[in-house]
Coordinates of C-alpha atoms in Angstrom, one line a residue:
X30 CA 129.2 35.7 -48.2
X31 CA 132.2 36.4 -46.0
X32 CA 133.8 33.2 -44.5
X33 CA 133.0 34.4 -40.9
X34 CA 129.3 34.6 -41.7
X35 CA 129.3 31.1 -43.3
X36 CA 131.1 29.7 -40.3
X37 CA 128.6 31.3 -37.9
X38 CA 125.7 29.9 -40.0
X39 CA 127.2 26.4 -39.9
X40 CA 127.7 26.7 -36.1
X41 CA 124.1 27.8 -35.7
X42 CA 122.9 25.0 -37.8
X43 CA 124.9 22.5 -35.8
X44 CA 123.6 23.9 -32.5
X45 CA 120.0 23.8 -33.7
X46 CA 120.5 20.1 -34.8
X47 CA 122.0 19.2 -31.5
X48 CA 119.2 21.0 -29.7
X49 CA 116.6 19.2 -31.8
X50 CA 118.2 15.9 -31.1
X51 CA 118.4 16.5 -27.3
X52 CA 114.8 17.7 -27.4
X53 CA 113.7 14.5 -29.2
X54 CA 115.7 12.4 -26.6
X55 CA 114.1 14.2 -23.7
X56 CA 110.6 13.7 -25.3
X57 CA 111.4 10.0 -25.7
X58 CA 112.5 9.7 -22.1
X59 CA 109.3 11.5 -21.0
X60 CA 107.2 9.1 -23.0
X61 CA 109.0 6.1 -21.4
X62 CA 108.3 7.5 -18.0
X63 CA 104.6 7.9 -18.9
X64 CA 104.7 4.3 -20.1
X65 CA 106.2 3.2 -16.8
X66 CA 103.4 5.0 -14.9
X67 CA 100.7 3.4 -17.1
X68 CA 102.3 0.0 -16.7
X69 CA 102.6 0.4 -12.9
X70 CA 99.0 1.3 -12.7
X71 CA 98.0 -1.8 -14.7
X72 CA 100.3 -3.9 -12.5
X73 CA 98.8 -2.4 -9.3
X74 CA 95.3 -3.1 -10.7
X75 CA 96.2 -6.8 -11.4
X76 CA 97.8 -7.3 -8.0
X77 CA 94.7 -5.8 -6.3
X78 CA 92.4 -8.0 -8.4
X79 CA 94.4 -11.1 -7.5
X80 CA 94.3 -10.2 -3.8
X81 CA 90.6 -9.4 -3.9
X82 CA 89.7 -12.6 -5.7
X83 CA 91.9 -14.5 -3.2
X84 CA 90.1 -12.9 -0.3
X85 CA 86.7 -13.6 -1.7
X86 CA 87.6 -17.3 -2.2
X87 CA 89.1 -17.5 1.3
X88 CA 85.9 -16.2 2.9
X89 CA 83.5 -18.1 0.6
X90 CA 83.6 -21.3 2.7
X91 CA 84.7 -23.4 -0.3
X92 CA 88.2 -24.1 1.1
X93 CA 89.1 -25.9 4.3
X94 CA 89.6 -23.5 7.3
X95 CA 93.4 -23.7 7.4
X96 CA 93.7 -22.9 3.7
X97 CA 91.2 -20.1 4.0
X98 CA 93.2 -18.5 6.9
X99 CA 96.5 -18.8 5.0
X100 CA 95.0 -17.3 1.8
X101 CA 93.1 -14.6 3.6
X102 CA 96.0 -13.4 5.7
X103 CA 98.4 -13.4 2.7
X104 CA 95.9 -11.5 0.5
X105 CA 95.1 -9.0 3.3
X106 CA 98.9 -8.4 3.9
X107 CA 99.4 -7.9 0.2
X108 CA 96.5 -5.3 0.0
X109 CA 97.7 -3.4 3.1
X110 CA 101.4 -3.5 2.5
X111 CA 103.4 -0.2 2.4
X112 CA 105.2 0.5 -0.9
X113 CA 108.6 -0.6 0.4
X114 CA 107.2 -4.0 1.6
X115 CA 104.8 -4.6 -1.4
X116 CA 107.1 -6.9 -3.3
X117 CA 107.6 -9.1 -0.3
X118 CA 103.9 -9.2 0.5
X119 CA 102.9 -10.0 -3.1
X120 CA 105.6 -12.8 -3.2
X121 CA 104.2 -14.3 0.0
X122 CA 100.7 -14.3 -1.6
X123 CA 102.1 -16.1 -4.6
X124 CA 103.7 -18.7 -2.2
X125 CA 100.4 -19.1 -0.3
X126 CA 98.5 -19.7 -3.5
X127 CA 101.0 -22.3 -4.6
X128 CA 100.9 -24.0 -1.2
X129 CA 97.1 -24.1 -1.2
X130 CA 96.6 -25.0 -4.8
X131 CA 99.6 -27.4 -5.1
X132 CA 97.4 -30.2 -6.3
X133 CA 94.7 -30.4 -8.9
X134 CA 92.4 -32.0 -6.3
X135 CA 92.1 -28.7 -4.4
X136 CA 91.2 -26.8 -7.5
X137 CA 88.6 -29.5 -8.4
X138 CA 87.1 -29.3 -4.9
X139 CA 86.7 -25.5 -5.4
X140 CA 85.1 -26.0 -8.8
X141 CA 82.6 -28.5 -7.5
X142 CA 81.4 -26.2 -4.7
X143 CA 78.4 -23.9 -5.4
X144 CA 79.8 -20.8 -7.2
X145 CA 83.2 -22.4 -7.2
X146 CA 83.5 -22.7 -11.0
X147 CA 83.3 -18.9 -11.3
X148 CA 85.7 -18.3 -8.3
X149 CA 88.3 -20.7 -9.8
X150 CA 88.0 -19.1 -13.2
X151 CA 88.5 -15.6 -11.7
X152 CA 91.5 -16.7 -9.6
X153 CA 93.0 -18.5 -12.6
X154 CA 92.7 -15.3 -14.7
X155 CA 94.0 -13.1 -11.9
X156 CA 97.1 -15.3 -11.3
X157 CA 97.9 -15.4 -15.1
X158 CA 97.6 -11.7 -15.6
X159 CA 100.0 -10.7 -12.8
X160 CA 103.2 -12.0 -14.5
X161 CA 102.2 -10.3 -17.8
X162 CA 101.6 -7.0 -16.1
X163 CA 104.8 -7.2 -14.2
X164 CA 106.7 -8.1 -17.4
X165 CA 105.3 -5.1 -19.2
X166 CA 106.2 -2.8 -16.3
X167 CA 109.7 -4.2 -16.0
X168 CA 110.3 -3.9 -19.8
X169 CA 109.3 -0.3 -19.7
X170 CA 111.6 0.3 -16.7
X171 CA 114.5 -1.5 -18.5
X172 CA 114.0 0.7 -21.6
X173 CA 114.0 3.9 -19.5
X174 CA 117.1 2.8 -17.6
X175 CA 119.0 2.0 -20.7
X176 CA 118.2 5.5 -22.1
X177 CA 119.0 7.2 -18.8
X178 CA 122.4 5.5 -18.7
X179 CA 123.5 7.4 -21.9
X180 CA 126.0 10.1 -21.3
X181 CA 124.0 12.7 -23.2
X182 CA 121.0 12.1 -20.8
X183 CA 123.2 12.5 -17.7
X184 CA 125.3 15.4 -19.0
X185 CA 122.3 17.5 -20.1
X186 CA 120.1 16.3 -17.2
X187 CA 117.4 15.3 -19.7
X188 CA 115.6 13.2 -17.1
X189 CA 114.9 16.3 -15.0
X190 CA 113.9 15.4 -11.5
X191 CA 112.1 12.2 -12.4
X192 CA 113.1 9.4 -10.0
X193 CA 115.2 6.6 -11.3
X194 CA 112.8 3.9 -12.4
X195 CA 112.8 0.7 -10.3
X196 CA 111.7 -2.7 -11.5
X197 CA 109.0 -4.6 -9.5
X198 CA 110.7 -7.8 -8.4
X199 CA 108.4 -10.5 -6.9
X200 CA 107.7 -14.2 -7.0
X201 CA 104.8 -14.3 -9.4
X202 CA 104.8 -18.0 -10.5
X203 CA 101.2 -19.2 -10.6
X204 CA 100.2 -22.4 -8.9
X205 CA 100.7 -25.3 -11.2
X206 CA 97.2 -26.6 -10.6
X207 CA 95.7 -23.4 -11.8
X208 CA 98.0 -22.8 -14.7
X209 CA 97.6 -26.2 -16.2
X210 CA 93.9 -25.9 -16.8
X211 CA 92.3 -23.6 -19.4
X212 CA 90.5 -20.6 -17.9

């Protein structure tokens, strides 16, 4: 085999190897973006569930009128918030929940009311699931960001036209009175 042919074969093999590697990286990035979409849908579902349960509890008559108004307005604002204001509205709902359920006595009063045990259990589950869903989402965003920062991804535009993933930053600390009790 002439040396020129051998050199061309090695160049072709190297180009195919680089192409396969770039294709694998693009596929990995695509899977990360799909994971972000799935995690965001799960986070949205948990946030909606938390707001819905909060609104149900606020309109049930179990809480005092002031607490009901505070929770209802915060939950309504969280459900109706535009995407650019969503993090703030969800944080305000977390703060309202902590203010209303700052003490165990309030949770016990809810549990003692008719239907209150079920309402308190649903709210406890909802406020516990939001931080987990947010953590899964933000972990997926972090992994995609780290991969997108690599030079090969930028130089070869392996991310295509996908928007740069953004983490969902909010105050999601549950009320101590709800998190101390088993669900």
